[in-house]
Amino acid sequence: QVQLVESGGGLVQPGGSLRLSCAASGSMISIYDMGWYRQAPGKQRELVAGITSGGSTNYAESVKGRFIISRDNVKNKVYLQMNSLKPEDTAVYYCNVDTGEDYWGKGTLVTVSS
């Protein structure tokens, strides 16, 4: 069993930045690939960024150059640094780990609005 808890969401103006954190417990996540997903109202959940156990990263085209995913295997955490935020980034952001079973956090809301 893995528990994931996201934090760091909130209201930010367009052009601003936020840093999301995902704390994992119940298992060491260092050997697993991790991901950040988001779901906007009325839309399907989509992959925002992923990071492998070896540290390789991939991003959705819509966030390339603006978001950075990273991990701290000692702290058992994954982060998403979000810069140059746009109103279309507004969504609930979820942390995910696939250990053979898929685990999700409850999400953290990011609202980008002036």
Short mmCIF file of N, CA and C in Angstrom, two decimals:
data_model
loop_
_atom_site.label_atom_id
_atom_site.label_comp_id
_atom_site.label_asym_id
_atom_site.label_seq_id
_atom_site.Cartn_x
_atom_site.Cartn_y
_atom_site.Cartn_z
N GLN A 1 0.83 -1.20 0.00
CA GLN A 1 0.00 0.00 0.00
C GLN A 1 0.87 1.24 0.00
N VAL A 2 0.50 2.18 -0.85
CA VAL A 2 1.19 3.46 -0.92
C VAL A 2 0.16 4.56 -0.69
N GLN A 3 0.50 5.50 0.15
CA GLN A 3 -0.33 6.68 0.33
C GLN A 3 0.39 7.89 -0.24
N LEU A 4 -0.34 8.69 -0.99
CA LEU A 4 0.22 9.88 -1.62
C LEU A 4 -0.59 11.09 -1.15
N VAL A 5 0.10 12.13 -0.73
CA VAL A 5 -0.56 13.35 -0.29
C VAL A 5 0.05 14.53 -1.01
N GLU A 6 -0.78 15.22 -1.80
CA GLU A 6 -0.33 16.40 -2.52
C GLU A 6 -0.55 17.66 -1.68
N SER A 7 0.29 18.64 -1.91
CA SER A 7 0.14 19.95 -1.25
C SER A 7 0.75 21.02 -2.15
N GLY A 8 0.45 22.28 -1.81
CA GLY A 8 1.07 23.39 -2.52
C GLY A 8 0.18 24.11 -3.50
N GLY A 9 -1.03 23.61 -3.69
CA GLY A 9 -1.94 24.28 -4.60
C GLY A 9 -2.47 25.58 -4.02
N GLY A 10 -3.17 26.34 -4.85
CA GLY A 10 -3.74 27.59 -4.38
C GLY A 10 -4.11 28.48 -5.54
N LEU A 11 -4.41 29.73 -5.20
CA LEU A 11 -4.78 30.73 -6.20
C LEU A 11 -3.54 31.56 -6.56
N VAL A 12 -3.28 31.69 -7.84
CA VAL A 12 -2.13 32.45 -8.30
C VAL A 12 -2.54 33.25 -9.54
N GLN A 13 -1.91 34.39 -9.72
CA GLN A 13 -2.20 35.22 -10.89
C GLN A 13 -1.49 34.67 -12.11
N PRO A 14 -2.02 34.94 -13.29
CA PRO A 14 -1.31 34.54 -14.51
C PRO A 14 0.12 35.07 -14.51
N GLY A 15 1.04 34.20 -14.93
CA GLY A 15 2.45 34.54 -14.91
C GLY A 15 3.15 34.16 -13.63
N GLY A 16 2.41 33.78 -12.63
CA GLY A 16 2.98 33.42 -11.34
C GLY A 16 3.50 32.00 -11.30
N SER A 17 3.97 31.62 -10.11
CA SER A 17 4.57 30.29 -9.92
C SER A 17 3.99 29.62 -8.69
N LEU A 18 4.00 28.30 -8.73
CA LEU A 18 3.65 27.47 -7.59
C LEU A 18 4.55 26.24 -7.60
N ARG A 19 4.77 25.70 -6.42
CA ARG A 19 5.51 24.44 -6.31
C ARG A 19 4.63 23.42 -5.59
N LEU A 20 4.29 22.37 -6.30
CA LEU A 20 3.50 21.29 -5.71
C LEU A 20 4.43 20.23 -5.14
N SER A 21 3.99 19.64 -4.04
CA SER A 21 4.73 18.54 -3.43
C SER A 21 3.83 17.32 -3.32
N CYS A 22 4.43 16.17 -3.42
CA CYS A 22 3.72 14.91 -3.22
C CYS A 22 4.55 14.08 -2.25
N ALA A 23 3.97 13.82 -1.09
CA ALA A 23 4.65 13.02 -0.08
C ALA A 23 4.11 11.60 -0.12
N ALA A 24 5.01 10.65 -0.22
CA ALA A 24 4.62 9.24 -0.28
C ALA A 24 4.94 8.54 1.03
N SER A 25 4.09 7.64 1.42
CA SER A 25 4.34 6.82 2.60
C SER A 25 3.84 5.41 2.33
N GLY A 26 4.31 4.48 3.12
CA GLY A 26 3.90 3.10 2.95
C GLY A 26 4.83 2.29 2.10
N SER A 27 5.65 2.99 1.32
CA SER A 27 6.61 2.30 0.48
C SER A 27 7.64 3.30 0.01
N MET A 28 8.86 2.83 -0.18
CA MET A 28 9.87 3.71 -0.76
C MET A 28 9.60 3.84 -2.25
N ILE A 29 9.51 5.04 -2.73
CA ILE A 29 9.12 5.26 -4.13
C ILE A 29 10.31 5.32 -5.07
N SER A 30 11.51 5.20 -4.53
CA SER A 30 12.70 5.44 -5.35
C SER A 30 12.80 4.50 -6.55
N ILE A 31 12.19 3.32 -6.45
CA ILE A 31 12.32 2.35 -7.53
C ILE A 31 11.20 2.47 -8.56
N TYR A 32 10.29 3.40 -8.34
CA TYR A 32 9.12 3.51 -9.21
C TYR A 32 9.13 4.80 -10.02
N ASP A 33 8.50 4.72 -11.18
CA ASP A 33 8.23 5.92 -11.96
C ASP A 33 7.07 6.66 -11.31
N MET A 34 7.14 7.98 -11.35
CA MET A 34 6.11 8.82 -10.74
C MET A 34 5.57 9.80 -11.77
N GLY A 35 4.38 10.32 -11.49
CA GLY A 35 3.82 11.28 -12.42
C GLY A 35 2.92 12.29 -11.75
N TRP A 36 2.79 13.42 -12.38
CA TRP A 36 1.80 14.42 -12.02
C TRP A 36 0.76 14.48 -13.15
N TYR A 37 -0.49 14.42 -12.75
CA TYR A 37 -1.59 14.52 -13.69
C TYR A 37 -2.46 15.70 -13.27
N ARG A 38 -3.33 16.11 -14.16
CA ARG A 38 -4.29 17.16 -13.79
C ARG A 38 -5.63 16.89 -14.47
N GLN A 39 -6.66 17.41 -13.83
CA GLN A 39 -7.99 17.30 -14.40
C GLN A 39 -8.71 18.63 -14.22
N ALA A 40 -9.02 19.24 -15.35
CA ALA A 40 -9.77 20.50 -15.34
C ALA A 40 -11.26 20.19 -15.39
N PRO A 41 -12.09 21.11 -14.96
CA PRO A 41 -13.54 20.88 -14.97
C PRO A 41 -14.03 20.50 -16.36
N GLY A 42 -14.76 19.41 -16.43
CA GLY A 42 -15.33 18.97 -17.69
C GLY A 42 -14.36 18.29 -18.64
N LYS A 43 -13.14 18.06 -18.17
CA LYS A 43 -12.13 17.44 -19.04
C LYS A 43 -11.62 16.16 -18.42
N GLN A 44 -10.96 15.36 -19.27
CA GLN A 44 -10.37 14.12 -18.78
C GLN A 44 -9.05 14.40 -18.07
N ARG A 45 -8.70 13.50 -17.18
CA ARG A 45 -7.40 13.60 -16.51
C ARG A 45 -6.30 13.41 -17.54
N GLU A 46 -5.25 14.23 -17.44
CA GLU A 46 -4.16 14.15 -18.41
C GLU A 46 -2.82 14.15 -17.69
N LEU A 47 -1.85 13.52 -18.32
CA LEU A 47 -0.49 13.51 -17.78
C LEU A 47 0.13 14.88 -18.00
N VAL A 48 0.70 15.44 -16.95
CA VAL A 48 1.40 16.71 -17.03
C VAL A 48 2.90 16.48 -17.14
N ALA A 49 3.43 15.63 -16.26
CA ALA A 49 4.87 15.37 -16.25
C ALA A 49 5.13 14.04 -15.58
N GLY A 50 6.17 13.36 -16.04
CA GLY A 50 6.55 12.09 -15.44
C GLY A 50 8.04 12.07 -15.18
N ILE A 51 8.43 11.28 -14.20
CA ILE A 51 9.85 11.10 -13.89
C ILE A 51 10.09 9.64 -13.57
N THR A 52 11.10 9.07 -14.22
CA THR A 52 11.40 7.66 -13.99
C THR A 52 12.21 7.48 -12.72
N SER A 53 12.39 6.22 -12.33
CA SER A 53 13.20 5.94 -11.16
C SER A 53 14.63 6.41 -11.36
N GLY A 54 15.07 6.46 -12.61
CA GLY A 54 16.42 6.92 -12.91
C GLY A 54 16.54 8.42 -13.10
N GLY A 55 15.41 9.12 -13.03
CA GLY A 55 15.45 10.57 -13.12
C GLY A 55 15.14 11.16 -14.49
N SER A 56 14.85 10.33 -15.47
CA SER A 56 14.46 10.85 -16.78
C SER A 56 13.07 11.46 -16.68
N THR A 57 12.87 12.53 -17.43
CA THR A 57 11.59 13.25 -17.33
C THR A 57 10.92 13.37 -18.69
N ASN A 58 9.61 13.54 -18.64
CA ASN A 58 8.85 13.84 -19.85
C ASN A 58 7.71 14.77 -19.47
N TYR A 59 7.29 15.57 -20.44
CA TYR A 59 6.29 16.60 -20.18
C TYR A 59 5.24 16.65 -21.27
N ALA A 60 4.05 17.06 -20.90
CA ALA A 60 3.04 17.39 -21.89
C ALA A 60 3.52 18.60 -22.67
N GLU A 61 3.16 18.64 -23.94
CA GLU A 61 3.60 19.75 -24.78
C GLU A 61 3.15 21.10 -24.21
N SER A 62 2.00 21.11 -23.60
CA SER A 62 1.42 22.36 -23.11
C SER A 62 2.19 22.97 -21.93
N VAL A 63 3.06 22.17 -21.28
CA VAL A 63 3.79 22.69 -20.11
C VAL A 63 5.30 22.68 -20.30
N LYS A 64 5.76 22.18 -21.44
CA LYS A 64 7.21 22.15 -21.68
C LYS A 64 7.80 23.54 -21.60
N GLY A 65 8.92 23.63 -20.90
CA GLY A 65 9.59 24.91 -20.75
C GLY A 65 9.06 25.75 -19.60
N ARG A 66 7.93 25.32 -19.01
CA ARG A 66 7.35 26.07 -17.90
C ARG A 66 7.33 25.27 -16.59
N PHE A 67 7.14 23.96 -16.68
CA PHE A 67 7.04 23.10 -15.50
C PHE A 67 8.29 22.23 -15.40
N ILE A 68 8.66 21.92 -14.17
CA ILE A 68 9.79 21.04 -13.91
C ILE A 68 9.39 20.03 -12.84
N ILE A 69 9.54 18.75 -13.18
CA ILE A 69 9.28 17.68 -12.21
C ILE A 69 10.61 17.22 -11.63
N SER A 70 10.61 16.94 -10.33
CA SER A 70 11.83 16.44 -9.69
C SER A 70 11.43 15.51 -8.55
N ARG A 71 12.41 14.80 -8.04
CA ARG A 71 12.13 13.88 -6.95
C ARG A 71 13.25 13.89 -5.94
N ASP A 72 12.89 13.62 -4.69
CA ASP A 72 13.87 13.48 -3.61
C ASP A 72 13.61 12.11 -2.99
N ASN A 73 14.41 11.15 -3.37
CA ASN A 73 14.17 9.78 -2.92
C ASN A 73 14.47 9.60 -1.43
N VAL A 74 15.30 10.46 -0.87
CA VAL A 74 15.58 10.38 0.57
C VAL A 74 14.34 10.81 1.36
N LYS A 75 13.70 11.89 0.90
CA LYS A 75 12.50 12.38 1.57
C LYS A 75 11.23 11.67 1.10
N ASN A 76 11.37 10.82 0.08
CA ASN A 76 10.21 10.12 -0.48
C ASN A 76 9.16 11.10 -1.02
N LYS A 77 9.66 12.09 -1.77
CA LYS A 77 8.78 13.13 -2.29
C LYS A 77 9.02 13.37 -3.78
N VAL A 78 7.98 13.86 -4.43
CA VAL A 78 8.07 14.30 -5.81
C VAL A 78 7.52 15.72 -5.87
N TYR A 79 8.12 16.53 -6.71
CA TYR A 79 7.74 17.94 -6.79
C TYR A 79 7.36 18.32 -8.22
N LEU A 80 6.57 19.37 -8.33
CA LEU A 80 6.27 19.95 -9.63
C LEU A 80 6.38 21.47 -9.49
N GLN A 81 7.44 22.01 -10.06
CA GLN A 81 7.62 23.45 -10.08
C GLN A 81 6.90 23.99 -11.30
N MET A 82 5.96 24.88 -11.08
CA MET A 82 5.14 25.42 -12.17
C MET A 82 5.40 26.92 -12.29
N ASN A 83 5.91 27.31 -13.43
CA ASN A 83 6.23 28.72 -13.70
C ASN A 83 5.39 29.24 -14.86
N SER A 84 5.33 30.56 -14.97
CA SER A 84 4.59 31.20 -16.06
C SER A 84 3.20 30.60 -16.20
N LEU A 85 2.51 30.51 -15.10
CA LEU A 85 1.21 29.85 -15.09
C LEU A 85 0.19 30.61 -15.92
N LYS A 86 -0.69 29.84 -16.55
CA LYS A 86 -1.74 30.39 -17.42
C LYS A 86 -3.10 29.97 -16.89
N PRO A 87 -4.14 30.71 -17.22
CA PRO A 87 -5.48 30.32 -16.76
C PRO A 87 -5.84 28.89 -17.16
N GLU A 88 -5.35 28.44 -18.30
CA GLU A 88 -5.65 27.07 -18.74
C GLU A 88 -4.93 26.01 -17.94
N ASP A 89 -4.05 26.40 -17.03
CA ASP A 89 -3.42 25.45 -16.12
C ASP A 89 -4.31 25.16 -14.91
N THR A 90 -5.40 25.88 -14.79
CA THR A 90 -6.31 25.66 -13.68
C THR A 90 -6.87 24.24 -13.70
N ALA A 91 -6.68 23.52 -12.61
CA ALA A 91 -7.11 22.12 -12.53
C ALA A 91 -6.81 21.58 -11.14
N VAL A 92 -7.31 20.40 -10.88
CA VAL A 92 -6.87 19.64 -9.72
C VAL A 92 -5.68 18.80 -10.17
N TYR A 93 -4.59 18.90 -9.44
CA TYR A 93 -3.36 18.20 -9.78
C TYR A 93 -3.20 16.99 -8.86
N TYR A 94 -2.90 15.85 -9.49
CA TYR A 94 -2.79 14.58 -8.78
C TYR A 94 -1.40 13.97 -8.95
N CYS A 95 -0.95 13.36 -7.89
CA CYS A 95 0.30 12.60 -7.92
C CYS A 95 -0.03 11.13 -8.14
N ASN A 96 0.81 10.46 -8.89
CA ASN A 96 0.56 9.05 -9.23
C ASN A 96 1.83 8.23 -9.14
N VAL A 97 1.68 7.00 -8.68
CA VAL A 97 2.76 6.02 -8.74
C VAL A 97 2.16 4.69 -9.15
N ASP A 98 2.85 4.01 -10.04
CA ASP A 98 2.41 2.70 -10.51
C ASP A 98 3.42 1.68 -10.03
N THR A 99 3.04 0.91 -9.03
CA THR A 99 3.93 -0.12 -8.49
C THR A 99 3.59 -1.49 -9.04
N GLY A 100 2.71 -1.49 -10.04
CA GLY A 100 2.06 -2.71 -10.46
C GLY A 100 0.60 -2.56 -10.11
N GLU A 101 0.36 -1.79 -9.09
CA GLU A 101 -0.95 -1.25 -8.77
C GLU A 101 -0.84 0.27 -8.92
N ASP A 102 -1.93 0.88 -9.31
CA ASP A 102 -1.96 2.32 -9.54
C ASP A 102 -2.42 3.02 -8.27
N TYR A 103 -1.62 3.98 -7.80
CA TYR A 103 -2.00 4.74 -6.61
C TYR A 103 -2.10 6.22 -6.95
N TRP A 104 -3.09 6.85 -6.35
CA TRP A 104 -3.35 8.27 -6.58
C TRP A 104 -3.53 8.99 -5.25
N GLY A 105 -3.10 10.25 -5.22
CA GLY A 105 -3.45 11.10 -4.10
C GLY A 105 -4.84 11.68 -4.32
N LYS A 106 -5.28 12.50 -3.36
CA LYS A 106 -6.60 13.11 -3.46
C LYS A 106 -6.59 14.40 -4.27
N GLY A 107 -5.41 14.89 -4.57
CA GLY A 107 -5.29 16.05 -5.43
C GLY A 107 -5.18 17.36 -4.68
N THR A 108 -4.64 18.35 -5.38
CA THR A 108 -4.56 19.71 -4.86
C THR A 108 -4.99 20.67 -5.96
N LEU A 109 -5.83 21.63 -5.60
CA LEU A 109 -6.42 22.52 -6.59
C LEU A 109 -5.50 23.69 -6.89
N VAL A 110 -5.28 23.90 -8.18
CA VAL A 110 -4.53 25.07 -8.65
C VAL A 110 -5.47 25.94 -9.47
N THR A 111 -5.59 27.19 -9.06
CA THR A 111 -6.44 28.13 -9.77
C THR A 111 -5.59 29.30 -10.24
N VAL A 112 -5.58 29.52 -11.55
CA VAL A 112 -4.81 30.62 -12.12
C VAL A 112 -5.80 31.66 -12.63
N SER A 113 -5.84 32.78 -11.94
CA SER A 113 -6.83 33.78 -12.27
C SER A 113 -6.39 35.13 -11.73
N SER A 114 -6.78 36.18 -12.45
CA SER A 114 -6.50 37.53 -11.98
C SER A 114 -7.70 38.09 -11.21
#
